[in-house]
Coordinates of C-alpha atoms and ligand atoms in Angstrom, one line a residue:
M1 CA -5.7 -29.4 -47.4
P2 CA -6.1 -28.7 -50.5
R3 CA -9.7 -27.8 -51.2
S4 CA -11.8 -27.5 -54.2
G5 CA -14.1 -24.6 -54.2
G6 CA -12.9 -21.3 -52.2
L7 CA -13.5 -21.3 -47.5
P8 CA -16.8 -21.4 -45.7
R9 CA -18.5 -18.1 -46.2
S10 CA -18.1 -17.7 -42.5
A11 CA -14.4 -17.9 -43.1
G12 CA -12.9 -14.8 -40.8
L13 CA -15.7 -15.3 -37.9
L14 CA -14.6 -19.1 -37.7
G15 CA -11.4 -17.8 -37.8
A16 CA -11.6 -15.1 -34.7
A17 CA -13.4 -17.3 -32.9
A18 CA -11.0 -19.9 -33.6
G19 CA -8.5 -17.4 -32.1
L20 CA -10.2 -16.5 -29.4
V21 CA -11.1 -20.6 -28.0
A22 CA -7.1 -20.5 -28.2
G23 CA -6.0 -18.3 -26.5
V24 CA -8.5 -18.7 -23.7
S25 CA -7.1 -22.5 -23.3
A26 CA -3.4 -21.5 -23.7
L27 CA -4.8 -18.3 -20.6
A28 CA -5.9 -21.7 -18.6
A29 CA -2.9 -23.5 -18.9
A30 CA -1.0 -21.2 -18.2
E31 CA -3.4 -21.0 -14.7
L32 CA -1.4 -23.8 -13.5
V33 CA 1.6 -23.7 -14.3
S34 CA 1.7 -20.6 -12.5
A35 CA 0.4 -21.1 -9.8
W36 CA 3.0 -24.3 -9.7
V37 CA 5.9 -21.6 -10.6
R38 CA 4.2 -18.5 -9.0
P39 CA 2.0 -16.5 -8.8
Q40 CA 3.8 -13.4 -10.6
S41 CA 4.5 -15.5 -13.7
G42 CA 1.4 -15.8 -15.5
P43 CA 1.8 -13.6 -18.4
V44 CA -0.5 -11.2 -18.6
T45 CA 1.2 -10.7 -14.8
A46 CA 3.9 -10.2 -16.5
V47 CA 3.2 -8.0 -18.8
G48 CA 1.6 -5.7 -16.9
G49 CA 4.2 -5.2 -15.1
A50 CA 6.6 -5.1 -17.8
V51 CA 4.3 -2.8 -18.9
V52 CA 4.1 -0.7 -15.4
D53 CA 8.1 -0.6 -15.5
L54 CA 7.5 1.1 -19.0
V55 CA 4.8 3.3 -18.8
P56 CA 6.2 7.3 -19.0
P57 CA 5.2 9.3 -15.0
P58 CA 2.8 11.3 -17.0
V59 CA 0.5 8.3 -18.5
R60 CA 1.1 6.3 -14.7
E61 CA -0.1 10.0 -13.0
W62 CA -2.6 9.9 -15.5
A63 CA -4.1 6.3 -14.8
I64 CA -4.2 6.5 -11.2
Q65 CA -5.9 9.7 -11.1
V66 CA -8.9 8.3 -13.8
F67 CA -8.5 4.9 -11.9
G68 CA -7.2 5.1 -8.7
T69 CA -6.4 2.0 -6.7
S70 CA -8.7 -0.3 -9.9
D71 CA -5.5 1.2 -12.4
K72 CA -4.4 -2.5 -11.5
L73 CA -7.8 -3.9 -12.9
V74 CA -7.8 -1.9 -15.3
L75 CA -4.4 -2.4 -16.8
R76 CA -5.2 -6.2 -16.4
L77 CA -8.9 -5.9 -18.6
G78 CA -6.4 -3.6 -21.9
I79 CA -4.2 -6.8 -22.0
L80 CA -7.1 -9.1 -21.7
L81 CA -8.7 -7.3 -24.4
L82 CA -5.2 -6.7 -26.4
L83 CA -4.2 -10.3 -26.3
A84 CA -8.5 -11.2 -27.4
L85 CA -7.7 -9.3 -30.2
F86 CA -4.5 -10.5 -31.4
A87 CA -6.3 -14.6 -31.3
A88 CA -8.2 -13.7 -33.2
G89 CA -5.9 -11.8 -35.8
A90 CA -3.9 -15.2 -36.0
G91 CA -7.0 -16.8 -36.0
V92 CA -8.1 -14.9 -39.3
V93 CA -4.0 -15.5 -40.8
G94 CA -4.5 -19.3 -39.7
V95 CA -7.7 -19.7 -41.8
R96 CA -7.0 -17.9 -44.4
A97 CA -3.1 -18.4 -45.3
R98 CA -2.4 -21.6 -43.1
P99 CA -2.7 -23.1 -40.3
L100 CA 1.1 -22.9 -39.5
Y101 CA 1.0 -19.2 -40.0
G102 CA -1.4 -19.3 -37.0
A103 CA 0.6 -20.9 -35.2
V104 CA 3.3 -19.3 -35.5
L105 CA 1.8 -16.0 -34.8
A106 CA -0.1 -18.2 -31.1
L107 CA 4.0 -19.3 -30.1
A108 CA 5.1 -15.6 -31.2
F109 CA 2.8 -14.1 -28.3
G110 CA 3.8 -16.8 -26.0
L111 CA 7.6 -15.9 -26.0
V112 CA 6.9 -12.1 -25.8
G113 CA 5.3 -13.3 -22.2
A114 CA 7.6 -15.7 -21.4
V115 CA 10.3 -12.9 -22.5
A116 CA 8.3 -10.3 -20.1
A117 CA 8.0 -13.0 -17.6
A118 CA 11.9 -13.5 -17.9
G119 CA 12.4 -9.9 -17.7
R120 CA 10.8 -8.7 -14.2
P121 CA 13.4 -7.9 -11.9
D122 CA 12.5 -11.3 -9.4
A123 CA 12.4 -13.6 -12.0
S124 CA 14.2 -16.7 -12.8
P125 CA 14.1 -18.3 -15.8
R126 CA 11.4 -20.4 -14.8
D127 CA 9.0 -17.7 -15.0
A128 CA 9.2 -18.0 -18.5
L129 CA 7.6 -21.1 -18.3
P130 CA 3.5 -20.8 -18.1
S131 CA 3.4 -18.3 -21.4
A132 CA 5.2 -20.5 -23.0
V133 CA 3.0 -23.3 -22.6
A134 CA 0.8 -20.9 -23.0
G135 CA 2.3 -20.6 -26.6
V136 CA 2.7 -23.9 -27.4
V137 CA -1.2 -25.1 -26.0
A138 CA -2.4 -21.4 -28.1
A139 CA -0.6 -22.8 -31.6
A140 CA -2.0 -26.8 -31.0
V141 CA -5.2 -25.8 -31.0
L142 CA -5.6 -23.5 -33.2
Y143 CA -3.3 -25.9 -35.8
L144 CA -6.0 -28.0 -35.5
L145 CA -9.3 -25.4 -35.6
T146 CA -7.9 -23.4 -38.4
G147 CA -7.0 -26.6 -40.1
A148 CA -10.4 -28.5 -39.2
V149 CA -11.9 -24.9 -40.7
R150 CA -10.1 -25.1 -43.8
R151 CA -10.6 -29.1 -44.3
P152 CA -14.7 -29.3 -46.8
G153 CA -17.0 -30.3 -45.5
P154 CA -20.0 -33.3 -46.9
P155 CA -19.5 -32.4 -50.4
G156 CA -21.7 -29.8 -53.0
G157 CA -21.0 -26.9 -50.3
R158 CA -18.5 -24.0 -49.4
G159 CA -19.0 -25.8 -45.7
Y160 CA -16.0 -26.9 -43.7
D161 CA -15.1 -30.4 -41.0
R162 CA -17.7 -29.3 -38.5
R163 CA -18.0 -32.2 -36.2
R164 CA -14.1 -31.8 -36.0
F165 CA -13.9 -28.6 -35.7
L166 CA -16.2 -28.5 -32.6
T167 CA -14.5 -31.7 -31.3
V168 CA -11.6 -29.7 -30.7
V169 CA -14.0 -26.7 -28.9
L170 CA -15.5 -28.6 -26.7
A171 CA -12.0 -31.0 -25.9
S172 CA -9.7 -27.4 -25.7
A173 CA -13.3 -26.2 -23.4
G174 CA -13.2 -29.1 -21.2
G175 CA -8.8 -29.3 -20.7
S176 CA -9.6 -24.8 -20.1
A177 CA -12.1 -25.8 -17.5
V178 CA -10.1 -27.9 -15.7
A179 CA -6.5 -26.5 -16.3
Y180 CA -8.1 -23.0 -15.0
L181 CA -9.7 -25.0 -12.5
A182 CA -7.0 -26.4 -11.1
G183 CA -5.1 -23.5 -11.2
R184 CA -7.1 -21.3 -9.2
L185 CA -7.2 -24.1 -6.7
S186 CA -4.1 -24.9 -5.9
G187 CA -3.0 -20.9 -5.7
A188 CA -6.2 -20.3 -2.9
S189 CA -4.3 -22.9 -1.2
G190 CA -1.3 -20.7 -1.1
A191 CA -3.2 -17.8 -0.7
A192 CA -4.9 -19.5 2.7
D193 CA -1.1 -21.8 3.7
A194 CA 0.5 -17.9 3.8
A195 CA -2.7 -15.9 5.1
A196 CA -2.7 -19.0 8.0
D197 CA 0.7 -17.6 8.7
R198 CA 0.3 -14.6 9.5
A199 CA -2.6 -15.1 11.2
A200 CA -1.2 -17.2 13.4
L201 CA 1.5 -14.8 14.7
E202 CA 2.1 -12.9 17.8
L203 CA 3.4 -9.5 17.8
P204 CA 5.1 -8.8 21.5
A205 CA 3.8 -6.2 23.1
P206 CA 6.8 -3.6 22.5
A207 CA 9.3 -2.4 25.1
S208 CA 8.5 1.0 24.2
P209 CA 4.5 1.5 23.2
A210 CA 3.3 4.5 20.8
R211 CA 1.8 7.2 23.7
P212 CA -2.3 7.1 24.6
L213 CA -4.0 9.4 22.0
P214 CA -5.0 12.6 23.7
P215 CA -8.5 12.4 23.9
G216 CA -9.1 15.3 21.1
V217 CA -7.4 14.0 18.4
G218 CA -10.2 13.1 16.4
L219 CA -12.9 15.5 16.3
P220 CA -16.8 14.0 16.4
V221 CA -17.2 16.0 13.1
P222 CA -19.5 13.8 10.6
G223 CA -18.3 12.7 7.3
L224 CA -14.1 13.4 9.2
G225 CA -12.6 9.6 8.6
P226 CA -10.9 8.4 12.0
F227 CA -7.3 9.8 13.2
L228 CA -5.6 6.4 12.9
T229 CA -7.2 4.9 9.6
P230 CA -7.9 1.1 9.8
N231 CA -6.1 -1.3 7.8
A232 CA -8.7 -2.3 5.5
S233 CA -9.3 1.6 4.1
F234 CA -5.8 2.6 4.1
Y235 CA -5.0 3.8 1.0
R236 CA -2.5 0.7 -1.6
I237 CA 0.1 2.4 -3.9
D238 CA 2.3 -0.2 -5.8
T239 CA 4.0 -1.5 -8.7
A240 CA 3.0 -5.9 -7.9
L241 CA -0.1 -6.4 -9.9
V242 CA 0.5 -10.3 -7.6
V243 CA 0.4 -9.5 -3.7
P244 CA 3.6 -10.8 -2.7
R245 CA 2.5 -14.1 0.0
L246 CA 5.7 -14.2 1.9
G247 CA 6.2 -16.5 4.4
A248 CA 7.2 -14.6 7.4
D249 CA 9.4 -17.5 8.2
R250 CA 10.8 -17.5 5.2
W251 CA 11.8 -14.1 5.2
T252 CA 15.1 -13.1 5.3
L253 CA 17.1 -9.4 5.4
R254 CA 20.6 -8.6 4.1
I255 CA 22.1 -5.3 4.6
H256 CA 25.3 -4.0 3.2
G257 CA 27.2 -2.2 0.9
E258 CA 29.8 0.8 1.8
G259 CA 30.7 1.3 4.7
V260 CA 29.3 -2.1 6.4
T261 CA 31.5 -3.0 8.5
R262 CA 29.4 -6.2 10.2
P263 CA 27.0 -7.0 7.0
L264 CA 24.1 -8.4 8.5
T265 CA 21.3 -11.3 7.8
L266 CA 18.2 -10.9 10.0
R267 CA 15.5 -12.7 9.9
Y268 CA 12.4 -12.4 11.2
A269 CA 12.5 -14.3 14.7
D270 CA 15.5 -11.9 15.5
L271 CA 13.4 -8.6 14.7
L272 CA 11.4 -10.6 17.3
A273 CA 13.6 -11.1 19.9
R274 CA 14.8 -7.1 19.6
E275 CA 13.1 -3.8 21.2
L276 CA 9.9 -3.5 20.0
V277 CA 8.8 0.5 19.5
E278 CA 5.2 1.2 18.4
R279 CA 4.5 4.7 17.0
D280 CA 1.8 6.4 15.2
I281 CA 3.1 7.3 11.5
T282 CA 1.6 9.1 8.7
L283 CA 2.7 8.0 5.1
A284 CA 1.5 9.7 2.6
C285 CA 1.9 9.4 -1.2
V286 CA 3.9 12.0 -4.2
S287 CA 1.5 11.0 -6.0
N288 CA -1.5 12.6 -3.5
E289 CA -3.0 15.2 -5.6
V290 CA -3.8 18.6 -3.5
G291 CA -7.0 17.6 -1.7
G292 CA -6.5 14.1 -2.8
D293 CA -6.2 10.1 -0.3
L294 CA -3.7 8.9 -0.8
V295 CA -2.4 9.1 3.1
G296 CA -3.1 7.7 6.0
N297 CA -2.5 7.2 9.2
A298 CA -1.5 4.3 11.2
R299 CA 0.5 2.7 14.2
W300 CA 3.3 0.9 13.5
L301 CA 4.8 -2.2 15.3
G302 CA 8.5 -2.3 14.4
V303 CA 12.3 -2.3 15.4
R304 CA 14.2 1.0 15.1
L305 CA 15.8 1.2 11.8
A306 CA 19.3 3.0 12.9
D307 CA 19.9 0.5 15.6
V308 CA 19.9 -2.6 13.0
L309 CA 22.1 0.2 10.8
R310 CA 24.7 1.6 13.7
E311 CA 25.1 -2.2 14.3
A312 CA 26.1 -3.0 10.8
G313 CA 29.0 -0.2 11.6
V314 CA 27.1 2.1 9.3
R315 CA 27.6 6.0 10.3
A316 CA 25.9 9.1 8.9
P317 CA 27.9 10.9 5.9
S318 CA 28.0 14.4 8.7
R319 CA 29.6 11.6 10.8
G320 CA 32.1 10.4 8.0
G321 CA 30.3 7.6 7.1
P322 CA 30.7 6.8 2.7
A323 CA 27.3 5.9 1.8
D324 CA 24.7 8.8 1.6
Q325 CA 21.9 6.5 0.3
L326 CA 20.0 3.5 1.7
V327 CA 18.4 1.2 -1.0
A328 CA 16.0 -1.2 -0.1
R329 CA 14.8 -3.2 -2.2
S330 CA 11.2 -5.6 -2.6
V331 CA 10.9 -9.2 -2.8
D332 CA 9.6 -8.1 -5.6
G333 CA 11.9 -6.2 -7.1
M334 CA 11.5 -2.7 -6.6
T335 CA 14.3 -0.2 -5.0
I336 CA 13.4 2.3 -2.5
G337 CA 16.3 5.3 -2.3
T338 CA 16.2 7.0 1.4
P339 CA 18.9 9.9 3.2
V340 CA 21.2 7.9 5.1
E341 CA 21.6 10.9 7.5
T342 CA 17.8 11.6 7.5
V343 CA 17.1 7.1 8.6
L344 CA 20.5 8.0 11.6
D345 CA 18.8 11.4 12.4
G346 CA 16.9 10.1 15.8
R347 CA 13.7 10.5 13.7
D348 CA 11.3 7.2 14.2
A349 CA 12.7 5.2 10.9
L350 CA 11.6 1.5 11.7
L351 CA 11.6 -1.6 9.8
A352 CA 8.1 -2.1 10.6
I353 CA 5.9 -6.0 11.2
G354 CA 2.8 -4.7 12.6
M355 CA 0.3 -1.9 11.3
N356 CA -2.8 -1.2 14.0
G357 CA -2.2 -4.1 16.0
E358 CA -1.9 -6.5 13.6
P359 CA 1.3 -8.6 11.3
L360 CA 1.3 -5.8 8.4
P361 CA -1.3 -6.4 6.2
F362 CA 0.2 -8.3 2.4
A363 CA -1.2 -5.8 1.0
H364 CA 0.7 -3.0 3.3
G365 CA 4.2 -5.5 3.2
F366 CA 4.4 -8.3 5.2
P367 CA 6.1 -9.9 6.5
V368 CA 8.8 -6.5 6.8
R369 CA 8.3 -3.0 6.0
M370 CA 10.1 0.1 6.4
V371 CA 8.1 3.3 7.3
V372 CA 10.4 7.1 7.8
P373 CA 8.3 9.9 9.2
G374 CA 8.4 13.0 6.4
L375 CA 9.5 10.9 3.9
Y376 CA 6.7 10.5 1.3
G377 CA 6.4 6.7 0.5
Y378 CA 8.0 6.7 -2.3
V379 CA 11.1 7.4 -1.3
S380 CA 11.2 5.5 2.0
A381 CA 8.2 2.6 2.8
C382 CA 9.7 0.0 0.4
K383 CA 7.1 -3.0 1.1
W384 CA 8.2 -7.0 1.1
L385 CA 11.4 -5.4 2.4
A386 CA 14.3 -8.3 1.2
E387 CA 17.2 -6.3 1.3
L388 CA 19.1 -3.1 2.7
R389 CA 22.0 -1.9 0.5
L390 CA 24.3 1.3 1.3
T391 CA 25.2 3.5 -1.5
T392 CA 25.2 7.0 -2.9
F393 CA 22.6 9.2 -4.7
A394 CA 26.2 9.9 -6.6
A395 CA 26.1 6.0 -7.6
Y396 CA 22.7 5.3 -7.8
D397 CA 18.8 6.0 -8.7
A398 CA 16.4 4.0 -7.5
Y399 CA 12.9 2.8 -9.1
W400 CA 10.9 5.5 -9.2
V401 CA 14.2 8.5 -9.5
R402 CA 14.8 6.5 -13.0
R403 CA 11.2 7.1 -13.8
A404 CA 11.5 11.3 -13.7
W405 CA 11.2 11.5 -10.0
A406 CA 13.5 13.1 -7.8
A407 CA 15.8 11.0 -5.7
Q408 CA 14.7 12.9 -2.3
A409 CA 11.4 13.6 -1.1
P410 CA 10.6 15.2 2.2
V411 CA 6.2 15.3 2.1
K412 CA 5.5 18.7 1.2
T413 CA 3.3 20.6 4.4
Q414 CA -0.3 20.2 3.3
S415 CA -4.6 20.3 4.6
R416 CA -7.3 19.2 2.7
I417 CA -11.0 19.5 3.6
D418 CA -13.2 16.5 4.1
V419 CA -16.4 18.7 4.9
P420 CA -18.0 19.7 3.2
R421 CA -18.2 18.0 0.2
G422 CA -17.1 19.8 -2.9
N423 CA -20.1 21.0 -5.0
A424 CA -22.6 20.6 -1.8
A425 CA -25.5 22.1 -1.1
L426 CA -25.9 23.9 2.5
R427 CA -28.0 25.9 4.1
A428 CA -27.7 29.2 5.9
G429 CA -25.7 29.4 8.9
T430 CA -23.6 27.3 10.7
V431 CA -21.5 24.9 8.6
A432 CA -18.4 22.2 10.2
V433 CA -15.5 23.0 7.3
A434 CA -13.2 20.3 8.9
G435 CA -10.2 18.6 7.2
V436 CA -7.0 17.1 7.9
A437 CA -3.4 18.3 7.8
W438 CA -0.2 17.2 7.7
A439 CA 3.6 18.3 8.0
Q440 CA 5.1 15.1 8.6
H441 CA 7.9 15.3 11.3
R442 CA 8.1 18.7 11.5
G443 CA 4.0 19.0 13.1
V444 CA 1.4 20.8 11.8
S445 CA 1.0 24.3 14.1
A446 CA -2.0 26.2 12.4
V447 CA -4.8 25.6 10.4
Q448 CA -6.3 28.5 8.1
V449 CA -9.9 28.4 6.1
R450 CA -10.6 31.8 3.8
V451 CA -14.0 32.4 2.4
D452 CA -13.9 33.3 -1.5
G453 CA -10.3 34.5 -1.6
G454 CA -11.0 36.8 2.3
P455 CA -9.2 37.1 5.2
W456 CA -7.4 33.6 6.4
Q457 CA -9.8 32.5 9.9
Q458 CA -8.0 30.4 12.2
A459 CA -9.3 26.8 12.7
V460 CA -9.6 25.0 15.7
L461 CA -6.7 21.6 16.2
A462 CA -7.9 18.8 17.4
A463 CA -4.8 17.6 19.6
E464 CA -1.7 17.0 18.9
D465 CA -0.4 12.9 18.0
T466 CA 3.0 13.4 17.3
V467 CA 4.4 15.8 15.0
D468 CA 4.8 12.3 13.2
T469 CA 0.7 12.8 12.7
W470 CA -1.8 14.1 10.4
R471 CA -4.1 16.6 12.8
Q472 CA -7.8 17.2 12.3
W473 CA -9.5 20.9 12.3
V474 CA -12.4 22.4 12.3
W475 CA -13.4 25.6 11.5
R476 CA -17.0 26.7 12.2
W477 CA -17.8 28.8 9.2
P478 CA -21.2 32.2 9.8
A479 CA -22.6 30.2 5.7
T480 CA -24.5 33.4 3.9
P481 CA -26.5 31.5 0.5
G482 CA -25.1 32.3 -2.8
R483 CA -22.5 30.4 -4.3
H484 CA -18.9 29.9 -1.9
V485 CA -15.6 29.2 -2.8
L486 CA -13.4 27.4 0.4
E487 CA -10.0 27.1 1.0
V488 CA -7.4 25.9 3.9
R489 CA -3.4 26.3 4.2
A490 CA -1.4 25.1 7.1
V491 CA 1.5 26.3 9.5
D492 CA 4.2 23.6 10.2
G493 CA 5.6 23.3 13.5
T494 CA 8.5 25.6 12.0
G495 CA 5.7 27.9 11.7
A496 CA 6.7 28.4 7.9
V497 CA 2.9 28.7 5.8
Q498 CA 2.1 25.9 3.0
T499 CA 2.6 27.7 -0.2
G500 CA -0.2 28.4 -2.1
E501 CA 2.1 27.8 -5.7
E502 CA 0.6 25.7 -7.6
Q503 CA 2.4 22.1 -8.9
G504 CA 1.7 19.1 -10.4
V505 CA 3.1 16.1 -8.2
L506 CA 5.9 15.1 -10.3
P507 CA 9.0 15.0 -9.5
D508 CA 8.3 15.9 -5.4
G509 CA 4.8 16.0 -4.5
A510 CA 2.2 18.5 -5.8
T511 CA 1.6 21.8 -3.7
G512 CA -1.4 25.0 -3.9
W513 CA -5.2 25.4 -1.1
H514 CA -7.2 22.6 -1.7
R515 CA -10.7 24.3 -3.0
V516 CA -13.7 23.3 -2.4
R517 CA -16.8 24.6 -3.8
V518 CA -19.8 25.1 -2.3
E519 CA -23.0 26.4 -2.6
V520 CA -25.3 28.2 0.0
A521 CA -29.1 27.7 -0.5
G522 CA -31.5 31.2 1.4
A523 CA -31.7 31.0 4.7
D524 CA -35.2 30.5 4.3
Ligands
MTE1 N1 7.8 -2.6 -3.1 C1 7.1 -1.9 -2.9 N2 7.0 -0.8 -2.2 C2 7.2 -0.2 -2.6 C3 6.2 0.4 -2.8 C4 6.1 -0.2 -4.3 O1 5.4 0.5 -5.8 N3 7.0 -2.1 -4.0 N4 5.3 1.8 -3.6 C5 5.8 3.3 -2.5 C6 5.0 4.0 -2.5 S1 4.5 5.1 -3.8 C7 4.0 4.2 -1.6 S2 3.5 5.8 -1.3 C8 4.0 3.4 -0.3 C9 2.3 2.6 -0.1 O2 2.2 2.7 0.7 P1 1.1 1.7 1.2 O3 0.1 0.7 -0.4 O4 0.8 0.8 2.2 O5 -0.2 2.5 1.5 O6 4.7 2.6 -0.5 C10 5.7 2.1 -1.0 N5 6.7 1.0 -1.1
MO2 MO1 3.7 6.6 -3.7

């Protein structure tokens, strides 16, 4: 493309614009191809997944603390922003150096996505396709656009071939719109099918129902959440940038490994045909800061994991079993290691299929997840369960253990002040200080509150459901004018007092007393 005279004045801008158009076209193409391959194979999702796997633990914790459950959205936007910058840069290179160089850069970005997608733990080689196609589309569009910028326009000026440029922009915009919409529609119809399948499931009544909630498990204090956390507001923590939507009819669970004398493969129908138990269990995340809300209480329906393991021939280490670690693997490649001894010690460790009266929501592990009372989620509560392998802690580190978290992590006794909220402005007189406390599988025997470092006062406990659930509490505070600090601590069922020693969430859960500062106005 020889040209007399220099590049057009706005060459840099045109190059950047060409890059952005190419980038958008690439993403639209990827949307279409990934809808056909599988939603997780899209380049942004794949690169995002790789980032999630590679970020250092403190950065991840920071992201959870700052962005909460929007962390995934922020990650996606961040990747899109970087992509836009790279694409614009490739466009500038294409214009200033040679169109071929820009195109090669675009191909290279596609390759990065393809490698990330094919390298995901649950990937097949097909997963590389969306990024590969995206790279080719980006390269082609960029080549044509930057070529048009380098082609002289009408004689005399320093213009470029505007007509060709606009034609390619319009054609790729049109093509992108069609590809994007088609991808979205087919993705949405896939999701709708999965949702319809889930909605059509009828869960059998449990042979062993949860006991009816004792009256008074929930205290009538405004601002205190319900005793059972509704599914829609149950916290969600996982590494999945796209929620797996596996059909129940396609689900299987393979149980194998050391000491398994009868390897089993269970289907969903096998679970439905077994004795179903229903239990109230409070689930907590190890990333929950003192006072945080990454904890929830649900009524789970499922089969006893211990029964299934015993059928497979598994024995507890204390009875001579060779495996001390049960490694659960999810359909998206998460691995979660749980002590075999704990799972077999008589507690209600479940292969859960139901949550609060409905099949598990997709985001909470449909069709089947594990729930083990007393252990943090990252060492017990594998969602979208696919495989159970018996091994040892010495031989295998699960996903989070490779990322600096403790291999074994029983839930630490914790308590939280929900009302009054921090920095609340109160009036003098009686103020209800209330919240929840949890020490799963040990139970909560007392909650104490103190004001301004004074003596600990006994709070009134709500009725106990089970030792595996949290407990609400309230303390009527005769509030006096001024600024005050409220603190809470719990005593577990063994009599152990919640430690006030402050520790962050890494490596095995935060400790310390939740503290709330309030201001009480004069009694006027
Ligand atoms: N497959 C899979 N299972 C998972 C996780 C995950 O990232 N992937 N996160 C675990 C963690 S850290 C917690 S705290 C619980 C959270 O379960 P929830 O999202 O249903 O509240 O799921 C656990 N199970
Ligand atoms: Mo967690």
